[in-house]
């Protein structure tokens, strides 16, 4: 169902609580826009987010398995002016003496 996928994307993207789908004003707004929309329950949202998590975890596991060499992971956490905790993970694929590939992901 497309709406469930969109709710999961919104929950993950904006770090919303699972009960977001049960907010009265959200339900009223979506009912106003499209009365045929079926809102998932909080428990359904939890299951849907877990499915996305496991799918992404498996993708990461498969990508990691393809790396023939060692991997060095470094994580760094700091607080921005807005008191938002920022995290950065840097990964280097090491081919013996030097880093052949490097990537930086901001979480």
Short mmCIF file of C-alpha atoms in Angstrom, two decimals:
data_model
loop_
_atom_site.label_atom_id
_atom_site.label_comp_id
_atom_site.label_asym_id
_atom_site.label_seq_id
_atom_site.Cartn_x
_atom_site.Cartn_y
_atom_site.Cartn_z
CA UNK A 1 0.00 0.00 0.00
CA UNK A 2 1.50 3.30 -1.11
CA UNK A 3 0.27 5.37 1.82
CA UNK A 4 1.91 3.00 4.35
CA UNK A 5 5.23 3.33 2.52
CA UNK A 6 4.92 7.12 2.56
CA UNK A 7 4.13 7.12 6.28
CA UNK A 8 7.22 4.99 6.95
CA UNK A 9 9.36 7.35 4.85
CA UNK A 10 8.01 10.34 6.81
CA UNK A 11 8.57 8.64 10.18
CA UNK A 12 12.17 7.79 9.29
CA UNK A 13 13.03 11.04 7.50
CA UNK A 14 11.67 13.36 10.18
CA UNK A 15 12.35 11.16 13.22
CA UNK A 16 8.65 11.10 14.13
CA UNK A 17 7.15 8.95 16.85
CA UNK A 18 5.26 5.87 15.77
CA UNK A 19 2.08 7.37 17.18
CA UNK A 20 2.30 10.09 14.51
CA UNK A 21 -0.21 8.10 12.47
CA UNK A 22 -2.73 8.31 15.32
CA UNK A 23 -2.66 12.11 15.75
CA UNK A 24 -6.21 13.42 15.41
CA UNK A 25 -5.29 16.44 13.30
CA UNK A 26 -3.16 14.36 10.92
CA UNK A 27 -6.05 11.92 10.47
CA UNK A 28 -8.50 14.79 9.97
CA UNK A 29 -6.24 16.47 7.41
CA UNK A 30 -5.75 13.30 5.39
CA UNK A 31 -9.44 12.45 5.64
CA UNK A 32 -10.22 15.92 4.28
CA UNK A 33 -7.80 15.50 1.36
CA UNK A 34 -8.82 11.93 0.59
CA UNK A 35 -11.62 10.27 2.56
CA UNK A 36 -10.61 6.85 1.21
CA UNK A 37 -7.16 6.88 2.86
CA UNK A 38 -6.78 4.10 5.39
CA UNK A 39 -4.46 5.17 8.18
CA UNK A 40 -2.23 2.43 9.58
CA UNK A 41 -2.13 1.85 13.31
CA UNK A 42 0.91 2.62 15.46
CA UNK A 43 1.74 -1.09 15.68
CA UNK A 44 1.55 -1.45 11.90
CA UNK A 45 3.91 1.51 11.55
CA UNK A 46 6.38 -0.14 13.94
CA UNK A 47 6.35 -3.33 11.86
CA UNK A 48 6.75 -1.38 8.61
CA UNK A 49 9.72 0.62 9.95
CA UNK A 50 11.34 -2.59 11.20
CA UNK A 51 10.96 -4.13 7.73
CA UNK A 52 12.77 -1.15 6.21
CA UNK A 53 15.48 -1.41 8.88
CA UNK A 54 16.07 -5.11 8.23
CA UNK A 55 16.09 -4.57 4.46
CA UNK A 56 18.67 -1.76 4.73
CA UNK A 57 20.72 -3.78 7.21
CA UNK A 58 20.84 -6.68 4.76
CA UNK A 59 21.95 -4.34 1.95
CA UNK A 60 24.76 -3.07 4.17
CA UNK A 61 25.74 -6.62 5.11
CA UNK A 62 25.90 -7.63 1.43
CA UNK A 63 27.94 -4.53 0.53
CA UNK A 64 30.33 -5.27 3.41
CA UNK A 65 30.76 -8.86 2.27
CA UNK A 66 31.98 -7.65 -1.14
CA UNK A 67 34.89 -5.71 0.38
CA UNK A 68 37.96 -7.92 -0.02
CA UNK A 69 40.15 -6.05 2.48
CA UNK A 70 39.98 -4.64 5.96
CA UNK A 71 37.66 -1.77 6.81
CA UNK A 72 38.38 0.98 9.30
CA UNK A 73 35.33 2.72 10.77
CA UNK A 74 35.65 5.96 12.69
CA UNK A 75 32.76 7.75 14.29
CA UNK A 76 32.61 11.32 15.50
CA UNK A 77 29.82 12.99 17.48
CA UNK A 78 29.45 16.66 18.26
CA UNK A 79 26.76 19.16 19.17
CA UNK A 80 25.80 21.95 16.78
CA UNK A 81 24.65 25.42 17.79
CA UNK A 82 21.06 24.20 17.75
CA UNK A 83 21.92 21.50 20.33
CA UNK A 84 21.33 18.87 17.69
CA UNK A 85 23.64 15.91 18.02
CA UNK A 86 25.43 15.36 14.74
CA UNK A 87 27.09 12.07 13.93
CA UNK A 88 29.54 11.28 11.22
CA UNK A 89 30.91 7.92 10.24
CA UNK A 90 33.97 7.65 8.05
CA UNK A 91 34.93 4.40 6.44
CA UNK A 92 38.15 3.56 4.68
CA UNK A 93 38.75 0.41 2.72
CA UNK A 94 42.38 -0.42 3.31
CA UNK A 95 44.44 -2.31 0.74
CA UNK A 96 47.45 -3.05 2.88
CA UNK A 97 49.21 0.30 3.12
CA UNK A 98 46.84 3.03 1.94
CA UNK A 99 43.16 3.81 1.78
CA UNK A 100 41.86 2.89 -1.67
CA UNK A 101 38.31 4.12 -1.14
CA UNK A 102 36.90 6.40 1.46
CA UNK A 103 33.44 7.63 2.21
CA UNK A 104 31.80 9.90 4.71
CA UNK A 105 28.21 9.38 5.79
CA UNK A 106 26.34 11.81 7.97
CA UNK A 107 23.76 10.03 10.04
#
